[in-house]
Short mmCIF file of C-alpha atoms in Angstrom, two decimals:
data_model
loop_
_atom_site.label_atom_id
_atom_site.label_comp_id
_atom_site.label_asym_id
_atom_site.label_seq_id
_atom_site.Cartn_x
_atom_site.Cartn_y
_atom_site.Cartn_z
CA MET A 12 0.00 0.00 0.00
CA ASN A 13 1.20 3.54 -0.73
CA VAL A 14 1.07 5.67 2.40
CA CYS A 15 1.97 9.30 3.14
CA ILE A 16 2.82 10.27 6.71
CA VAL A 17 3.00 13.98 7.53
CA GLY A 18 5.24 14.67 10.52
CA THR A 19 8.32 12.76 11.71
CA GLY A 20 8.05 12.99 15.49
CA TYR A 21 7.71 9.92 17.71
CA VAL A 22 4.34 8.90 16.29
CA GLY A 23 5.02 9.69 12.65
CA LEU A 24 8.47 8.17 12.37
CA VAL A 25 7.64 5.04 14.37
CA SER A 26 4.47 4.51 12.28
CA ALA A 27 6.38 5.05 9.04
CA ALA A 28 9.17 2.66 9.93
CA CYS A 29 6.82 -0.08 11.13
CA PHE A 30 4.50 0.20 8.12
CA ALA A 31 7.54 0.09 5.81
CA GLU A 32 8.86 -2.97 7.65
CA MET A 33 5.68 -4.79 6.60
CA GLY A 34 6.32 -4.06 2.92
CA ASN A 35 4.38 -0.84 2.38
CA ASP A 36 5.78 2.06 0.36
CA ILE A 37 5.96 5.04 2.73
CA PHE A 38 6.60 8.72 2.05
CA CYS A 39 7.39 10.77 5.17
CA VAL A 40 6.91 14.52 4.91
CA ASP A 41 8.57 17.04 7.22
CA VAL A 42 8.92 20.80 6.79
CA ASN A 43 12.45 20.80 8.25
CA PRO A 44 15.08 20.10 5.54
CA LYS A 45 17.70 19.23 8.17
CA VAL A 46 15.46 16.54 9.64
CA VAL A 47 14.76 15.11 6.18
CA LYS A 48 18.46 15.04 5.32
CA THR A 49 19.26 13.29 8.60
CA LEU A 50 16.59 10.65 8.00
CA GLU A 51 17.68 10.06 4.42
CA SER A 52 21.15 9.21 5.74
CA GLY A 53 19.64 6.50 7.96
CA LYS A 54 20.02 8.50 11.18
CA VAL A 55 17.16 9.57 13.44
CA HIS A 56 16.67 12.84 15.30
CA ILE A 57 14.89 11.33 18.29
CA PHE A 58 15.93 8.62 20.75
CA GLU A 59 13.75 5.52 20.61
CA PRO A 60 15.21 2.03 21.11
CA GLY A 61 15.33 0.09 17.84
CA LEU A 62 14.05 2.94 15.68
CA GLU A 63 17.29 3.89 13.94
CA ASP A 64 17.93 0.33 12.75
CA LEU A 65 14.39 0.10 11.41
CA VAL A 66 14.64 3.43 9.59
CA LYS A 67 18.05 2.64 8.11
CA ARG A 68 17.04 -0.81 6.85
CA ASN A 69 13.81 0.31 5.21
CA THR A 70 15.44 3.40 3.70
CA GLU A 71 18.23 1.31 2.20
CA GLN A 72 15.71 -1.21 0.84
CA GLY A 73 13.68 1.52 -0.84
CA ARG A 74 10.43 1.28 1.10
CA LEU A 75 10.88 4.40 3.22
CA HIS A 76 11.26 7.82 1.62
CA PHE A 77 11.57 11.34 3.03
CA THR A 78 10.66 14.70 1.53
CA THR A 79 9.80 18.28 2.43
CA GLU A 80 7.17 18.41 -0.33
CA LEU A 81 3.67 17.27 0.64
CA GLY A 82 2.68 17.11 -3.03
CA GLU A 83 5.33 14.45 -3.62
CA GLY A 84 4.08 12.39 -0.72
CA LEU A 85 0.43 12.73 -1.74
CA LYS A 86 0.91 11.82 -5.40
CA ASP A 87 0.41 8.04 -5.20
CA ALA A 88 -0.81 7.73 -1.61
CA GLU A 89 -4.03 5.91 -0.84
CA VAL A 90 -3.85 6.82 2.85
CA VAL A 91 -2.49 10.04 4.39
CA PHE A 92 -1.65 10.13 8.09
CA ILE A 93 -1.52 13.45 9.94
CA THR A 94 1.01 13.02 12.77
CA VAL A 95 2.08 16.60 13.45
CA GLY A 96 2.37 18.15 16.90
CA THR A 97 -0.62 19.44 18.83
CA PRO A 98 1.05 21.61 21.49
CA GLN A 99 -0.65 22.81 24.61
CA ARG A 100 -1.67 26.45 24.86
CA GLU A 101 -1.12 28.39 28.07
CA ASP A 102 -4.77 27.85 29.05
CA GLY A 103 -4.38 24.05 28.71
CA SER A 104 -6.31 23.77 25.44
CA CYS A 105 -4.95 21.98 22.38
CA ASP A 106 -3.42 24.09 19.61
CA LEU A 107 -4.47 22.68 16.23
CA LYS A 108 -2.60 25.13 14.01
CA TYR A 109 -0.30 22.45 12.55
CA VAL A 110 -3.16 20.03 11.93
CA ASP A 111 -5.15 22.80 10.26
CA ALA A 112 -2.19 23.74 8.07
CA VAL A 113 -1.69 20.15 6.89
CA ALA A 114 -5.41 19.72 6.21
CA ALA A 115 -5.45 22.89 4.13
CA GLU A 116 -2.45 21.80 2.09
CA ILE A 117 -3.96 18.37 1.50
CA GLY A 118 -7.05 20.07 0.11
CA GLN A 119 -4.88 22.28 -2.08
CA ARG A 120 -2.69 19.51 -3.48
CA MET A 121 -4.66 16.24 -3.61
CA THR A 122 -5.43 15.00 -7.11
CA SER A 123 -6.97 11.61 -6.37
CA PRO A 124 -9.22 10.05 -3.69
CA LYS A 125 -7.65 9.86 -0.22
CA ILE A 126 -8.32 8.46 3.19
CA VAL A 127 -7.00 11.12 5.57
CA VAL A 128 -6.16 9.73 9.01
CA ASP A 129 -5.91 11.86 12.15
CA LYS A 130 -3.25 10.09 14.22
CA SER A 131 -2.14 13.15 16.15
CA THR A 132 -3.79 13.43 19.55
CA VAL A 133 -6.61 15.86 18.92
CA PRO A 134 -9.79 17.04 20.70
CA VAL A 135 -13.15 15.50 19.96
CA GLY A 136 -14.54 17.03 16.79
CA THR A 137 -11.20 17.50 15.03
CA ALA A 138 -11.98 15.00 12.24
CA ASP A 139 -15.04 17.07 11.35
CA ARG A 140 -12.87 20.18 11.43
CA VAL A 141 -10.27 18.59 9.13
CA ARG A 142 -13.02 17.41 6.80
CA GLY A 143 -14.38 20.95 6.57
CA ILE A 144 -10.94 22.45 5.86
CA ILE A 145 -10.17 19.97 3.07
CA ALA A 146 -13.62 20.36 1.54
CA GLY A 147 -13.25 24.13 1.64
CA GLU A 148 -9.92 24.02 -0.20
CA LEU A 149 -11.31 21.64 -2.83
CA GLU A 150 -14.25 23.97 -3.35
CA LYS A 151 -11.87 26.89 -3.92
CA ARG A 152 -10.20 24.84 -6.62
CA GLY A 153 -13.53 23.86 -8.17
CA GLU A 154 -12.65 20.19 -7.60
CA SER A 155 -14.85 17.35 -6.38
CA ILE A 156 -12.44 14.62 -5.27
CA PRO A 157 -13.77 11.94 -2.87
CA PHE A 158 -12.06 11.66 0.50
CA ASP A 159 -12.78 10.47 4.01
CA VAL A 160 -11.35 11.56 7.36
CA VAL A 161 -10.67 8.78 9.85
CA SER A 162 -9.59 8.91 13.49
CA ASN A 163 -6.84 6.42 14.38
CA PRO A 164 -5.39 7.44 17.77
CA GLU A 165 -1.95 6.18 18.75
CA PHE A 166 -1.19 4.28 21.95
CA LEU A 167 2.60 4.21 21.90
CA LYS A 168 4.79 4.36 24.98
CA GLU A 169 7.99 6.32 24.52
CA GLY A 170 10.85 3.91 25.10
CA ASP A 171 8.84 0.92 23.87
CA ALA A 172 7.08 2.40 20.85
CA ILE A 173 8.31 -0.14 18.27
CA ASN A 174 7.00 -3.06 20.33
CA ASP A 175 3.71 -1.26 20.97
CA PHE A 176 3.20 -0.66 17.25
CA MET A 177 4.24 -4.15 16.16
CA LYS A 178 2.17 -5.88 18.86
CA PRO A 179 -0.73 -3.54 19.66
CA ASP A 180 -3.33 -4.26 22.32
CA ARG A 181 -5.88 -2.71 19.98
CA VAL A 182 -6.16 -0.54 16.89
CA ILE A 183 -8.94 2.03 17.12
CA VAL A 184 -10.49 3.23 13.86
CA GLY A 185 -13.12 5.94 13.91
CA THR A 186 -15.16 6.04 10.71
CA SER A 187 -18.68 5.47 9.42
CA ASP A 188 -17.40 4.53 5.96
CA ALA A 189 -17.13 0.76 5.34
CA ASN A 190 -14.55 1.15 2.57
CA SER A 191 -12.29 3.26 4.78
CA ALA A 192 -12.57 0.71 7.58
CA THR A 193 -11.63 -2.10 5.18
CA THR A 194 -8.60 -0.20 3.87
CA ILE A 195 -7.27 0.66 7.33
CA LYS A 196 -7.91 -2.89 8.49
CA SER A 197 -5.85 -4.19 5.55
CA LEU A 198 -3.00 -1.80 6.40
CA TYR A 199 -2.91 -2.99 10.02
CA ALA A 200 -3.54 -6.69 9.29
CA PRO A 201 0.15 -7.73 9.65
CA PHE A 202 0.16 -6.38 13.20
CA ALA A 203 -2.86 -8.37 14.33
CA ARG A 204 -2.36 -11.88 12.98
CA SER A 205 -3.07 -13.78 16.20
CA ARG A 206 -6.45 -12.21 16.90
CA GLU A 207 -8.76 -9.44 15.78
CA LYS A 208 -7.45 -6.26 17.34
CA LEU A 209 -9.09 -3.63 15.17
CA ILE A 210 -12.07 -1.89 16.75
CA VAL A 211 -14.23 0.26 14.49
CA MET A 212 -16.35 2.96 16.11
CA GLY A 213 -17.68 6.44 15.49
CA VAL A 214 -15.16 9.16 14.75
CA ARG A 215 -15.85 11.15 17.92
CA SER A 216 -15.79 8.02 20.04
CA ALA A 217 -12.36 7.19 18.65
CA GLU A 218 -11.10 10.69 19.41
CA MET A 219 -12.49 10.44 22.94
CA THR A 220 -10.97 6.98 23.47
CA LYS A 221 -7.44 8.38 23.26
CA TYR A 222 -8.07 11.01 25.93
CA ALA A 223 -10.02 8.61 28.13
CA ALA A 224 -7.21 6.04 28.01
CA ASN A 225 -4.46 8.50 28.91
CA CYS A 226 -6.53 10.13 31.63
CA MET A 227 -7.29 6.71 33.14
CA LEU A 228 -3.58 5.85 33.26
CA ALA A 229 -2.73 9.28 34.65
CA THR A 230 -5.41 8.75 37.30
CA LYS A 231 -3.76 5.50 38.42
CA ILE A 232 -0.40 7.26 38.75
CA SER A 233 -1.82 10.16 40.75
CA PHE A 234 -3.83 7.74 42.88
CA ILE A 235 -0.83 5.66 43.95
CA ASN A 236 1.20 8.82 44.59
CA GLU A 237 -1.59 10.13 46.81
CA VAL A 238 -1.63 6.79 48.64
CA ALA A 239 2.17 6.95 48.99
CA ASN A 240 1.98 10.36 50.62
CA ILE A 241 -0.58 9.05 53.11
CA CYS A 242 1.56 5.94 53.76
CA GLU A 243 4.48 8.10 54.85
CA ARG A 244 2.30 9.90 57.37
CA VAL A 245 0.71 6.80 58.90
CA GLY A 246 3.77 4.53 58.92
CA ALA A 247 2.68 2.20 56.11
CA ASP A 248 4.88 0.99 53.25
CA VAL A 249 3.49 1.82 49.82
CA SER A 250 5.43 -1.05 48.23
CA GLU A 251 3.49 -3.52 50.38
CA VAL A 252 0.23 -1.68 49.76
CA ARG A 253 0.89 -1.80 46.01
CA ALA A 254 1.42 -5.57 46.20
CA GLY A 255 -1.83 -5.90 48.11
CA ILE A 256 -4.01 -3.90 45.73
CA GLY A 257 -2.25 -4.91 42.52
CA SER A 258 -3.11 -8.56 43.11
CA ASP A 259 -6.76 -7.61 42.58
CA SER A 260 -7.42 -8.36 38.90
CA ARG A 261 -9.77 -5.38 38.73
CA ILE A 262 -6.84 -3.08 39.60
CA GLY A 263 -3.65 -4.75 38.37
CA TYR A 264 -0.04 -3.72 38.90
CA SER A 265 0.53 -1.50 35.88
CA PHE A 266 0.79 2.27 36.41
CA ILE A 267 0.63 2.03 40.20
CA TYR A 268 4.34 2.63 40.81
CA PRO A 269 4.76 5.55 43.21
CA GLY A 270 7.24 8.23 42.22
CA VAL A 271 7.66 11.87 41.33
CA GLY A 272 4.68 12.17 39.02
CA TYR A 273 4.10 11.67 35.31
CA GLY A 274 5.55 13.81 32.55
CA GLY A 275 6.30 13.57 28.85
CA SER A 276 4.40 14.71 25.79
CA CYS A 277 1.12 12.86 26.36
CA PHE A 278 -0.31 12.57 29.86
CA PRO A 279 0.11 16.19 31.05
CA LYS A 280 -1.15 17.63 27.77
CA ASP A 281 -4.02 15.18 27.32
CA VAL A 282 -5.28 15.53 30.88
CA LYS A 283 -5.36 19.32 30.54
CA ALA A 284 -6.96 19.10 27.09
CA LEU A 285 -9.82 16.92 28.33
CA ILE A 286 -10.39 19.26 31.27
CA ASP A 287 -10.58 22.11 28.75
CA THR A 288 -12.87 20.18 26.40
CA ALA A 289 -15.24 19.40 29.25
CA ALA A 290 -15.28 23.06 30.31
CA GLU A 291 -16.07 24.15 26.76
CA HIS A 292 -19.17 21.98 26.95
CA GLY A 293 -20.23 23.27 30.35
CA TYR A 294 -18.90 20.43 32.51
CA ASP A 295 -16.43 20.63 35.40
CA ALA A 296 -14.28 17.46 35.21
CA LYS A 297 -13.50 17.43 38.95
CA LEU A 298 -11.83 14.02 39.08
CA ILE A 299 -9.57 14.64 36.09
CA ARG A 300 -8.75 18.14 37.35
CA SER A 301 -7.70 16.59 40.68
CA VAL A 302 -5.45 14.12 38.84
CA ASP A 303 -3.63 17.08 37.30
CA GLU A 304 -3.39 18.93 40.63
CA VAL A 305 -2.03 15.88 42.47
CA ASN A 306 0.57 15.37 39.76
CA ASN A 307 1.73 18.99 39.83
CA THR A 308 2.24 18.69 43.59
CA GLN A 309 3.97 15.31 43.31
CA LYS A 310 6.62 16.67 40.95
CA LEU A 311 7.97 18.74 43.84
CA VAL A 312 7.80 16.05 46.53
CA LEU A 313 11.47 15.16 46.18
CA ALA A 314 12.52 18.81 46.31
CA GLU A 315 10.44 19.25 49.48
CA LYS A 316 12.14 16.24 51.10
CA ILE A 317 15.57 17.65 50.28
CA LYS A 318 14.65 21.11 51.59
CA ALA A 319 13.21 19.64 54.79
CA TYR A 320 16.34 17.55 55.44
CA PHE A 321 18.74 20.46 55.12
CA GLU A 322 16.56 23.10 56.79
CA PRO A 323 17.87 22.39 60.34
CA GLN A 324 21.39 22.66 58.90
CA GLY A 325 20.93 26.13 57.46
CA GLY A 326 19.06 25.25 54.27
CA VAL A 327 20.08 24.12 50.79
CA ALA A 328 21.82 27.34 49.68
CA GLY A 329 25.47 26.71 48.88
CA ARG A 330 25.09 22.94 49.01
CA THR A 331 25.50 20.59 46.03
CA LEU A 332 23.06 17.93 44.87
CA ALA A 333 24.05 15.14 42.49
CA MET A 334 21.12 14.11 40.30
CA TRP A 335 20.70 10.91 38.30
CA GLY A 336 18.13 11.26 35.55
CA ILE A 337 16.61 14.17 33.65
CA ALA A 338 14.31 12.48 31.10
CA PHE A 339 10.69 12.11 32.21
CA LYS A 340 11.18 8.33 32.20
CA ALA A 341 13.77 5.76 31.15
CA ASN A 342 14.51 4.79 27.53
CA THR A 343 13.78 8.21 26.08
CA ASP A 344 15.51 11.56 25.70
CA ASP A 345 12.20 13.39 26.13
CA ILE A 346 12.35 15.99 28.90
CA ARG A 347 8.96 17.58 28.27
CA GLU A 348 7.12 18.07 31.59
CA ALA A 349 9.90 16.08 33.30
CA SER A 350 9.78 16.06 37.09
CA ALA A 351 13.55 16.47 37.20
CA ILE A 352 13.24 19.92 35.69
CA GLN A 353 10.80 21.00 38.40
CA VAL A 354 13.14 19.69 41.09
CA ILE A 355 16.11 21.46 39.50
CA LYS A 356 14.29 24.78 39.23
CA ALA A 357 12.97 24.60 42.78
CA LEU A 358 16.36 23.87 44.34
CA THR A 359 18.65 26.02 42.16
CA GLY A 360 16.26 28.89 42.77
CA LEU A 361 17.10 28.58 46.46
CA GLY A 362 20.82 28.64 45.79
CA MET A 363 21.53 24.91 45.72
CA LYS A 364 23.97 23.71 43.08
CA VAL A 365 22.75 20.76 41.02
CA ARG A 366 25.01 18.51 38.99
CA ALA A 367 22.85 16.31 36.77
CA PHE A 368 23.48 13.29 34.55
CA ASP A 369 21.22 11.39 32.16
CA PRO A 370 22.30 8.53 29.85
CA VAL A 371 20.62 10.03 26.74
CA ALA A 372 18.82 13.27 27.62
CA ASN A 373 21.85 15.48 28.35
CA THR A 374 21.87 17.12 24.92
CA ARG A 375 18.20 18.09 25.07
CA ALA A 376 18.61 19.20 28.68
CA ARG A 377 21.49 21.50 27.78
CA GLU A 378 19.36 23.03 25.03
CA GLU A 379 16.34 23.58 27.28
CA ILE A 380 17.67 24.27 30.77
CA GLY A 381 21.44 24.53 30.41
CA HIS A 382 21.22 28.28 30.99
CA LEU A 383 19.91 27.92 34.54
CA GLU A 384 22.13 29.35 37.25
CA ASN A 385 23.60 26.78 39.65
CA LEU A 386 23.01 23.90 37.20
CA GLU A 387 25.75 21.80 35.61
CA ILE A 388 24.91 18.93 33.27
CA MET A 389 27.67 16.33 33.23
CA ASP A 390 28.43 13.28 31.08
CA SER A 391 29.50 10.83 33.77
CA GLN A 392 27.19 9.07 36.19
CA TYR A 393 29.78 9.01 38.95
CA ASP A 394 31.54 12.33 38.34
CA VAL A 395 28.41 14.20 39.46
CA LEU A 396 28.85 12.65 42.90
CA GLU A 397 32.28 14.03 43.74
CA GLY A 398 31.94 16.33 46.74
CA ALA A 399 28.14 16.51 46.54
CA ASP A 400 26.08 16.67 49.73
CA ALA A 401 23.47 14.16 48.51
CA LEU A 402 22.31 12.08 45.56
CA ALA A 403 18.80 12.34 44.11
CA VAL A 404 17.55 9.62 41.75
CA VAL A 405 14.80 11.00 39.52
CA THR A 406 14.61 8.74 36.43
CA ASP A 407 14.41 4.95 36.57
CA TRP A 408 17.15 4.05 34.10
CA ASN A 409 18.33 0.43 34.46
CA GLN A 410 21.93 1.52 35.06
CA PHE A 411 20.80 3.28 38.23
CA ARG A 412 19.14 0.18 39.70
CA ASN A 413 22.22 -1.60 41.01
CA PRO A 414 25.05 0.96 41.22
CA ASP A 415 28.33 0.80 43.13
CA PHE A 416 27.09 1.92 46.54
CA GLU A 417 30.57 1.98 48.05
CA ARG A 418 31.70 4.31 45.27
CA ILE A 419 28.67 6.51 45.89
CA LYS A 420 29.42 6.69 49.60
CA ALA A 421 33.06 7.50 49.01
CA ALA A 422 32.26 10.32 46.57
CA LEU A 423 29.54 12.08 48.59
CA THR A 424 30.38 14.26 51.59
CA ALA A 425 27.78 12.22 53.50
CA PRO A 426 25.98 8.97 52.65
CA LEU A 427 22.62 10.54 51.77
CA VAL A 428 20.25 9.42 49.00
CA PHE A 429 16.84 10.73 47.96
CA ASP A 430 15.15 8.16 45.73
CA GLY A 431 12.22 9.47 43.68
CA ARG A 432 11.64 6.12 41.97
CA ASN A 433 11.94 3.66 44.88
CA LEU A 434 14.72 1.79 43.10
CA TYR A 435 16.42 0.59 46.29
CA LEU A 436 15.36 -1.41 49.32
CA PRO A 437 15.38 0.63 52.53
CA GLU A 438 16.83 -2.31 54.48
CA ARG A 439 19.75 -2.61 52.10
CA MET A 440 20.43 1.11 52.18
CA GLY A 441 20.37 1.11 55.98
CA LYS A 442 22.82 -1.79 56.20
CA ALA A 443 25.09 -0.01 53.70
CA GLY A 444 25.19 2.98 56.03
CA PHE A 445 23.04 5.42 54.02
CA ALA A 446 20.43 7.88 55.15
CA TYR A 447 17.72 7.08 52.63
CA PHE A 448 14.49 8.84 51.70
CA SER A 449 12.06 7.41 49.15
CA ILE A 450 8.39 7.73 48.22
CA GLY A 451 5.69 6.33 50.51
CA ARG A 452 8.10 4.38 52.74
CA THR A 453 9.59 5.03 56.15
CA PRO A 454 12.89 6.92 55.83
CA VAL A 455 16.17 5.37 56.90
CA LYS A 456 18.02 7.91 59.03
#
């Protein structure tokens, strides 16, 4: 099948590479010539495990093409995916300017029937909006070319996106057109060979499904973090509580790991967007709004623990904190809405020096926050420790899970660890001679 994918971010590039891997002919369109040139060379501009190999192989074998010209991508395409960014406005609403621009250009340049697929995360009603924009542009041209607009939300986890695409739990297709449903089903058939995974529903239901799914997962994260905060105050251990509730099949263990809150490009933006959508229709989404509020508070929990520890000793000003992890989670270089950034800003603003290390996110961090006073981003996991007053673990990279504790102790001025991901056992840290503070568990002092 000939497919055009507009946008080469996480969703667009992963989709393109995976569709090409299954034998389809894919044209990727991006407005940035530097990005296109990078991709044509077999390199990728984002960090996602396994993606570069997939892009390089399919580019070399002639199934994956890149261009800055939408007309070139549209020429032979049966299906056109819109996978451009939908950034969050200051008021929390979703900015559709890039989606609108792509829809307008499709209407201006299409010369044959198309199935246009909204794969970007967009508010309910966007497919109708895109349909209207394309129809309007065709009318200006005096053309009457058949097309349909389908909603096909993505459910990819950064850091495991290739596996999620290749082995999806489900593929949601929002359309009332039987031919469109058949075409999209054919495109996704190689990814659902063991059982029927494609669910066809109304366009608006499909759009809503994406927001509902992310808000449900965000709710689980905020819930367990709220429980963790209560556990600390009543002397319970959230790890044991998690084991107790996770064994209930109605709850499960996924997304109930306590920590420093969720971040990234999806959950924060989608939660706020659904709150905004509800408000636009006269409804106060109290539960979802609380999820957002709990998460915003949780991002600063580690900073508050650090401030509270040093307050009797004159405060954090002039002290040095070693930090492991900047990315919002492991296996990605994405620092959007990362809790580490909130911790850094809170502490450096009080005069504490922070030396931070991340296995892959250092470059992006230097671009975004490298200008902050009292912040140094370093390229060695252990160099950040030398002479620091404490270590804070903020991202759950595997290489942080079983470090050299004797080396840590020798490098720090005092054996003090603040663990925002509960990577270590309190008993082990106590026996190793550390003062240890984690989330939802009794501190080791």
